[in-house]
Every structure is written in C-alpha cells, then in structure tokens.
Coordinates of C-alpha atoms and ligand atoms in Angstrom, one line a residue:
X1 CA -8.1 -33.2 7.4
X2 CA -8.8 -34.3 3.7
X3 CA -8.4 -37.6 3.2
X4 CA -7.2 -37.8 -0.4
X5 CA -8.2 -40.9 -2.7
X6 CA -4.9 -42.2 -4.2
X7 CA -6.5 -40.6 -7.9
X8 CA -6.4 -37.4 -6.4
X9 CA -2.9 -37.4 -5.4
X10 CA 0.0 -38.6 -7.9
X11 CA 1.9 -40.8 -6.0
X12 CA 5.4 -39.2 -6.8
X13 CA 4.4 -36.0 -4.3
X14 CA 4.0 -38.6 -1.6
X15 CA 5.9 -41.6 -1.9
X16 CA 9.1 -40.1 -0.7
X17 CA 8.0 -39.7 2.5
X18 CA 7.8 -43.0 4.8
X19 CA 6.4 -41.0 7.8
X20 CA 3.6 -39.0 5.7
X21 CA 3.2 -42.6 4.2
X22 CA 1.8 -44.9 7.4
X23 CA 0.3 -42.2 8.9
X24 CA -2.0 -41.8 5.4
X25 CA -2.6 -45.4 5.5
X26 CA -3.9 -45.4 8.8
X27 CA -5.9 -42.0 7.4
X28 CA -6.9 -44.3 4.1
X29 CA -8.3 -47.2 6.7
X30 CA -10.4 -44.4 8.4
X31 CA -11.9 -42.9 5.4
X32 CA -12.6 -46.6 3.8
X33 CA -14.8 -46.8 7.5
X34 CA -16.2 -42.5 6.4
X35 CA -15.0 -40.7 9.3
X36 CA -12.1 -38.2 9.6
X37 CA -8.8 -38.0 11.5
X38 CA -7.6 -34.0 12.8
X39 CA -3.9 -33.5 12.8
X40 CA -4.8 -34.1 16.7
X41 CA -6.0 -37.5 15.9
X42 CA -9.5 -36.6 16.7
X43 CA -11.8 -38.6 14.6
X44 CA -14.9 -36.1 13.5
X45 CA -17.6 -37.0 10.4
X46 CA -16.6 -36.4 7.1
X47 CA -17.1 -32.7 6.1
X48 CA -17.8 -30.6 2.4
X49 CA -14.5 -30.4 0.2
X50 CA -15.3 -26.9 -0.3
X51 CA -11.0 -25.7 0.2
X52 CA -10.1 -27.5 -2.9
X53 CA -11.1 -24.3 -5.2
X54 CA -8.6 -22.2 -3.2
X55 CA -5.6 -25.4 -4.0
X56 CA -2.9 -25.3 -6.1
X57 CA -2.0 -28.5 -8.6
X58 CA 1.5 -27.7 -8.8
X59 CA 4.5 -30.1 -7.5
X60 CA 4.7 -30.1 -4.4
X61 CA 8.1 -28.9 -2.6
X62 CA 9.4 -32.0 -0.9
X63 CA 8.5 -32.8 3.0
X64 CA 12.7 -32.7 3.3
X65 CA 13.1 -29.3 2.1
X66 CA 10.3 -27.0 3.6
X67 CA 11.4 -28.7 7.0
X68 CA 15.2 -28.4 6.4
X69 CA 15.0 -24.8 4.7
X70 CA 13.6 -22.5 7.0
X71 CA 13.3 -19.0 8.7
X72 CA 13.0 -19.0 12.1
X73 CA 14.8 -16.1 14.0
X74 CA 14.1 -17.5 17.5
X75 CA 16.5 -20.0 16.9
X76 CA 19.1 -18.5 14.7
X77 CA 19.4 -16.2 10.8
X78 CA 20.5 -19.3 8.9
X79 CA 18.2 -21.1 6.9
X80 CA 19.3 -24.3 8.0
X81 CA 19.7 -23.2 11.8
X82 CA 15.9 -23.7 12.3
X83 CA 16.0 -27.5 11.8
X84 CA 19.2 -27.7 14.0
X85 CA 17.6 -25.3 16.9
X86 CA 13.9 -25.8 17.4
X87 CA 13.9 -28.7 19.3
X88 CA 14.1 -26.9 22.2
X89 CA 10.7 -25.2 22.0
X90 CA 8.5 -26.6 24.5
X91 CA 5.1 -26.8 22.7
X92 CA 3.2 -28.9 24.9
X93 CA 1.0 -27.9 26.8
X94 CA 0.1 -24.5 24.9
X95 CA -1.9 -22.1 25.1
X96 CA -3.1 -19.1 23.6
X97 CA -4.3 -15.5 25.2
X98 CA -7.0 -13.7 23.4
X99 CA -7.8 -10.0 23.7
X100 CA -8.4 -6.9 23.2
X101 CA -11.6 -6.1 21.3
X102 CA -13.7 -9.1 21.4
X103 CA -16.5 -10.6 23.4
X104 CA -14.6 -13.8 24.2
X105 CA -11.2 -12.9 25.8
X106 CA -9.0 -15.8 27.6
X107 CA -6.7 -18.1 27.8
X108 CA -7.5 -21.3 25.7
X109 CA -5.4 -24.1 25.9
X110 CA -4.7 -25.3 22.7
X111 CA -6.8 -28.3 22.4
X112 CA -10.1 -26.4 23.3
X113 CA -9.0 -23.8 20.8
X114 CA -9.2 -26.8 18.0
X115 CA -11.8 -28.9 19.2
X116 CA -14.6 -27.7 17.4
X117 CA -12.1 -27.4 14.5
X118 CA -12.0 -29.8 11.4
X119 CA -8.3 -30.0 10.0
X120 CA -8.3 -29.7 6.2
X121 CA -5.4 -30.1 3.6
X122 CA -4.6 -27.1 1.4
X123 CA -2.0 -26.8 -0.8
X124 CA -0.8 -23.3 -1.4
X125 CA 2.0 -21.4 -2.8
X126 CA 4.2 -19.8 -0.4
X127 CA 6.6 -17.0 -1.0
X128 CA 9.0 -15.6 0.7
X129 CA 10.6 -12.2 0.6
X130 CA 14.1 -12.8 -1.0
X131 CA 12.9 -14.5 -3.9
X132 CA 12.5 -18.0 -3.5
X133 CA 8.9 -19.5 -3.0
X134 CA 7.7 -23.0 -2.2
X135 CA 4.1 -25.2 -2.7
X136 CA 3.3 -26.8 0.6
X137 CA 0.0 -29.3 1.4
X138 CA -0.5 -27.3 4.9
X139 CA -3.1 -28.6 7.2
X140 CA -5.0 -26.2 9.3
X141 CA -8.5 -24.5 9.4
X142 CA -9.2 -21.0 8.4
X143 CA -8.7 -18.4 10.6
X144 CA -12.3 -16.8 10.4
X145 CA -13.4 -20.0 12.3
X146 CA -11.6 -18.8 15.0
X147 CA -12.1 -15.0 15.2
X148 CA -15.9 -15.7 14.7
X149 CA -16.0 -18.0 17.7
X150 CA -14.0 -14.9 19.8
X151 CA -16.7 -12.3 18.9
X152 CA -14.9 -9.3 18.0
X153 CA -16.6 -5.9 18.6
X154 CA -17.3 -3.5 15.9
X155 CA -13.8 -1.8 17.0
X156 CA -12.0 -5.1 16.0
X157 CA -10.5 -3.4 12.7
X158 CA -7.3 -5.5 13.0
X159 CA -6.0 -8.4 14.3
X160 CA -2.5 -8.7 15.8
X161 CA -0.8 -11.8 16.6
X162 CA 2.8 -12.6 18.8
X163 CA 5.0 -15.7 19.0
X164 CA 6.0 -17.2 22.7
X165 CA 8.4 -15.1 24.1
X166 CA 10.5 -17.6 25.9
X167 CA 14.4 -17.0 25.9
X168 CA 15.2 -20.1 27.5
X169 CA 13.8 -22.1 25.0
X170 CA 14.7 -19.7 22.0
X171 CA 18.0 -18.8 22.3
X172 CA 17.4 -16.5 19.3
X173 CA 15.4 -14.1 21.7
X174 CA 18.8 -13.7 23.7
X175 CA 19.8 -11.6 21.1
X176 CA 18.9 -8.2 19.4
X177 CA 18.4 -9.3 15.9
X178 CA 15.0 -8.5 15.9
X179 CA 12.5 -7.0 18.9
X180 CA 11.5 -10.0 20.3
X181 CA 8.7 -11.5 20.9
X182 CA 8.2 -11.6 17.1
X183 CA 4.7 -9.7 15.8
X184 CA 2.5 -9.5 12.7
X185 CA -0.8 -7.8 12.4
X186 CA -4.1 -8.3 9.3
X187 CA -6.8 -6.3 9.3
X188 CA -9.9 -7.8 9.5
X189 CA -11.2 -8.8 6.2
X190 CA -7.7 -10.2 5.5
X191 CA -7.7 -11.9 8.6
X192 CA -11.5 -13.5 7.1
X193 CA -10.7 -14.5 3.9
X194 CA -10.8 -17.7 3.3
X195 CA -7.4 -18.1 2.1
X196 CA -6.2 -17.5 5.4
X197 CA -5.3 -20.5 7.2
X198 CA -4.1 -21.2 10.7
X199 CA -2.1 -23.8 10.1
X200 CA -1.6 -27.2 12.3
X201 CA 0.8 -29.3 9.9
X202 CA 2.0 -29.9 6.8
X203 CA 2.2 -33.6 4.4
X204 CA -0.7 -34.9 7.0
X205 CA 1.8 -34.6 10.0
X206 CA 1.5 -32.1 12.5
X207 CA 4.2 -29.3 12.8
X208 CA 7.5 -29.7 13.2
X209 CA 9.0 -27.2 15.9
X210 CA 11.1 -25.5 13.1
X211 CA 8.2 -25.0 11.3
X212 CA 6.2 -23.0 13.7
X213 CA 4.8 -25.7 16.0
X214 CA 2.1 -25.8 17.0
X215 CA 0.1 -23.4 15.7
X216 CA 1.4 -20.5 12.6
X217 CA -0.8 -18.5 10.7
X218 CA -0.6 -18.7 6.1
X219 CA -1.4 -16.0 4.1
X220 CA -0.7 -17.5 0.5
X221 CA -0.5 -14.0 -1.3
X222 CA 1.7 -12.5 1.2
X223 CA 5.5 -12.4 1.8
X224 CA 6.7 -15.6 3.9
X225 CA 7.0 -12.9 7.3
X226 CA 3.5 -12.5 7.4
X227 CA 3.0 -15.9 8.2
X228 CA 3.5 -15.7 12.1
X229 CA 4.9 -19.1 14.0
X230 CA 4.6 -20.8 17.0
X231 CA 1.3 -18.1 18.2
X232 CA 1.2 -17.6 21.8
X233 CA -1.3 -14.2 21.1
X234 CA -4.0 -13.1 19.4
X235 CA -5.0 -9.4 20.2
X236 CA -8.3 -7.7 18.7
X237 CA -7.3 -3.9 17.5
X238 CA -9.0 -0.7 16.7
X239 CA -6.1 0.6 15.5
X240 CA -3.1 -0.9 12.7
X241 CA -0.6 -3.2 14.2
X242 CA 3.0 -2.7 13.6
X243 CA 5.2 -6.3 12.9
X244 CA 8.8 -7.3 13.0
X245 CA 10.1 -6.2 10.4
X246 CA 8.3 -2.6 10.2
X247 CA 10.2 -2.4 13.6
X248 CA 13.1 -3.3 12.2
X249 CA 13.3 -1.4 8.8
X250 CA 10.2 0.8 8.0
X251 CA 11.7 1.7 4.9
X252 CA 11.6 -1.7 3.8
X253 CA 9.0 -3.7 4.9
X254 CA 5.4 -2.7 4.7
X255 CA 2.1 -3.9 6.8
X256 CA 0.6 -5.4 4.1
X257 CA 3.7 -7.0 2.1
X258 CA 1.6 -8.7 -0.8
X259 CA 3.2 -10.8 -2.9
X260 CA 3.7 -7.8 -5.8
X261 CA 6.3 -8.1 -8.6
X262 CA 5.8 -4.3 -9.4
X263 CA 7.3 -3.5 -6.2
X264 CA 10.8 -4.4 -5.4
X265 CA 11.9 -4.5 -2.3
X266 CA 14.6 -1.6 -2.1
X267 CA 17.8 -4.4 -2.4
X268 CA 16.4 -6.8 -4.5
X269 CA 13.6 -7.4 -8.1
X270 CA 10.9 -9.3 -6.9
X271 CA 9.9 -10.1 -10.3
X272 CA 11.1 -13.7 -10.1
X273 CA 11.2 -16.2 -8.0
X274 CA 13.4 -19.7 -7.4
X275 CA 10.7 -22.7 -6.5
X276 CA 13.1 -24.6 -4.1
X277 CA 14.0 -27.7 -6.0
X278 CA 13.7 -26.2 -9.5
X279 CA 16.8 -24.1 -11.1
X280 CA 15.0 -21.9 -13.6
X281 CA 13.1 -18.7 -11.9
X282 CA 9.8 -18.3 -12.8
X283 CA 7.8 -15.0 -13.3
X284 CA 6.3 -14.0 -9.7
X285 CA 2.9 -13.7 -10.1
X286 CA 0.6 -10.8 -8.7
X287 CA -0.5 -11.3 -5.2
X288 CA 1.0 -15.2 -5.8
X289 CA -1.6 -15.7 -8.3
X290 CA -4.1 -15.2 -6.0
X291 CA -5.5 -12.1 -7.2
X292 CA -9.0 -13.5 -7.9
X293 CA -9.5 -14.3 -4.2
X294 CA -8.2 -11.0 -3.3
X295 CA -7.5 -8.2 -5.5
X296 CA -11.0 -6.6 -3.9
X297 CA -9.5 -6.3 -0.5
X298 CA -7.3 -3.8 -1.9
X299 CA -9.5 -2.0 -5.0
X300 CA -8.3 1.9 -4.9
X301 CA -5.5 1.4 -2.6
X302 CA -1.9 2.5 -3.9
X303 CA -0.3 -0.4 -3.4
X304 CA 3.6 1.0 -4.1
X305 CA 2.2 3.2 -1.0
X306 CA 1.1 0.5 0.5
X307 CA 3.6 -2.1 0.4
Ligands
MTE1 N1 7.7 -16.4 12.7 C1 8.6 -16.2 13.8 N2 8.1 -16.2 15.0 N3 9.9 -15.9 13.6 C2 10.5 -15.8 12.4 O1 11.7 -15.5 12.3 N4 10.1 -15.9 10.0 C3 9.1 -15.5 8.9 C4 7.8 -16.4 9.0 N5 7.4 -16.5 10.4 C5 9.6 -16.0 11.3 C6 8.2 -16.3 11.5 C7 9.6 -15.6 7.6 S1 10.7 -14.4 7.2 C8 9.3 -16.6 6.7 S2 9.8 -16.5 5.1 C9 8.5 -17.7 7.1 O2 8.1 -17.7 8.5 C10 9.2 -19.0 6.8 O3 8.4 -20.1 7.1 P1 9.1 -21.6 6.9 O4 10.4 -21.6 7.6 O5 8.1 -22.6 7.5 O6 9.2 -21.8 5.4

C-alpha cells in the first residue's frame, strides 16, 4: 500500500473514518521508519509511486456509503441487503484455482497468491450500470502481476473469472435470480492494462465481505458488473467468455460493457450519472474518463455492436 503523507491527502476524505484512522497512524509510524504495510500486514520495502497517474483527485465517496450501498446478488437484490447478509461468507482460509491455458495451473491459497504482491492505493471512479457512480481509494495490485506470474499460452485470448459458489453461505445462490456461481470474462489486453486492479480493500482496510472479500477484480472504465467479487476462479480461454448478465439478458448486457454515454442501455440514458452523496447528475463521461488509458484497446471496433 501507499502510504500517503498528510499533504497528499486533505484531511476531510479521511477524518471521518476512526477505523481507516489508527490503522493509518500505525501505517504513518511505518513509513516515518521507510518500510511498507500490505493490506495483509506484511511489511515489504518501499516501492515506485508509479499508480498515481492512473488516480483520480475527486472527493472521495465516504467509507459508510460504498460499504452500506451495495450490489451483491449472493446475498440478496437490495442495495442495502449486502451489508445486512455477507457476514456469512466464510473467507478465511481461500483459495483460488487457476486454469485452463497457462503454464502454472493450481490451487493457490490466498496468501501465496499475494505474497510476492505489493498492495498499492488507487483511487478510481467506479460506475455502475443504473446510473449512479462512486470514487473509491481501493487497495489492490494490478491484475497483470498475476496472470504474468501464471504463464498463459499463446491460446490465452481471454480470461474468465467465477465467484465461490457456496449456497450455504450465500443464501442468494438458493435462488434463481441469476445462474449461479456468478461469472465475468476480459480479454487479454483488458485483463493487462494497467488500470485493471485486483482489488484487496478499500480506505487502507481490507475488504469487507459485502464488498467482495477477499479478493474482487476493478475495471474503472467498465460498468460496476464487470468487477467480479469474492473470486474463487481464474480460468485461461482461447475462446470469449460469457458473464452473468449475458446469461441473463443478452439483449441487454454486452461482454464488454464500457462505461459509454452513447449507448443506453435499452431501459434507461446512460448519459448521466448520480455520484452517491451529491444530488446534481453529472455528464457520464466516455469510457469513465478513462479513454486515454484505453480508447486503443478498442480502435475500429463498433462499439454500439459491441456493448
Ligand atoms: N459480483 C458478484 N459475485 N455478485 C454480484 O451480484 N454485482 C456486480 C459487481 N460484482 C456482483 C458482483 C455489480 S452489478 C456491481 S455494480 C458491483 O459489483 C458493485 O460493487 P460494490 O457493491 O462494491 O459497489
């Protein structure tokens, strides 16, 4: 993780939150003695700031409201079911199965699969699908760490990803709101930007269940779906993926669902967008105003075809 300097980080995105709060003091102590603390509470040497370009200098959304307003099917439709329901996820110990095309298939538990990662703070815009959008200081590490260490073959065009499937514990998956467990798929140079973040915590704490503990996947210029929780798989594929909510109404989502204000979804604009906390909409911008980082993925594609 980053460890901010107080300069860098007005105090009103932080001081509201007393747990965030003595966990960065005991952060602040550790970078005063120039060493690093993971979300893990490994300590590992200090490392290049090289994520800040990719950041956002926005407000924040408060630590209250991304954890209180959430989508999580496994444990309920509401928004505020989530917060009420996840505690029942077991997430300890966890592991995660690799495989398909790649030279390094397995079963990692999850502290080998983040040992030789260093947790960094990003904060991105995140947007969901029925128009309203939130900035959030995620920590994580990119995903191409990860898929570089797996060694895909040259038939890895994709990468597909599944959430635990574990009815007990998700009561959610008792029911046929969506094909459980829950799937979403990138294709490869998606999946290696550097945008895309495998994400640990968020406001320098790890996870919280609701939030897709203990390990979710960010993609900051797609719709919120995209953005897989609680990952239990990671499959290499030759061929494209299909998620969720393709399952669940082709006609209305698309594999690559970028953030696009040109193309509404067929029961709602998607030309504006509420920032939880805020009452005004604001203008949604092209792939979430990342479009510098990634309008080259998707140069001569039609992306109304391609939603
Ligand atoms: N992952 C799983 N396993 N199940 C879900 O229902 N919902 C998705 C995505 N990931 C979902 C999921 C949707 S629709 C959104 S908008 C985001 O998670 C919401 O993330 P948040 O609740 O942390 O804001």
């Amino acid at each position: 993780m980053l460890i901010k300097k107080k300069k860098d980080l007005p105090d009103n995105q932080v001081t509201d939150y007393s747990i965030y709060q003595s966990r960065r003091h005991f952060m602040k102590t550790m970078a005063g003695l120039g060493l690093m603390a993971t979300a893990g509470g490994i300590i590992q040497p200090s490392f290049a700031n090289t994520s800040r370009q990719f950041s956002t200098n926005e407000k924040l959304t408060s630590f209250d409201d991304i954890s209180s307003y959430c989508n999580y099917y496994e444990f309920g439709t509401g928004k505020s079911d989530p917060k009420k329901n996840a505690h029942s996820l077991v997430t300890s110990p966890w592991s995660v199965v690799v495989e398909g095309e790649c030279q390094k298939p397995g079963k990692y538990n999850l502290e080998d699969l983040l040992k030789p990662v260093s947790i960094e703070e990003r904060n991105y815009r995140f947007r969901c699908v029925e128009g309203w959008s939130m900035v959030i200081p995620w920590m994580g590490f990119p995903l191409a760490e990860l898929i570089k260490r797996m060694k895909p073959t040259s038939k890895a065009k994709y990468v597909y990803f599944e959430t635990l499937l574990d009815p007990q514990h998700m009561p959610g998956q008792k029911t046929k709101v969506l094909d459980w467990p829950y799937t979403e798929g990138l294709r490869m140079d998606e999946a290696m930007n550097p945008l895309t973040l495998m994400a640990t915590g968020l406001y320098g704490k790890d996870l919280l269940n609701q939030n897709g503990a203990p390990l979710r996947l960010v993609v900051p210029w797609k719709y919120g779906f995209k953005s897989i929780k609680s990952i239990a798989k990671i499959r290499f594929m030759e061929h494209q993926p299909v998620n969720s909510w393709q399952k669940a109404n082709m006609t209305e989502y698309g594999f690559y669902s970028n953030v696009n204000p040109q193309v509404n979804h067929p029961r709602w604009s998607q030309r504006k967008e509420r920032r939880i906390g805020e009452f005004r909409k604001r203008k949604t911008l092209m792939f979430n105003g990342y479009s510098e980082q990634v309008a080259s993925l998707y140069k001569g594609m039609d992306l109304k075809k391609n939603f």
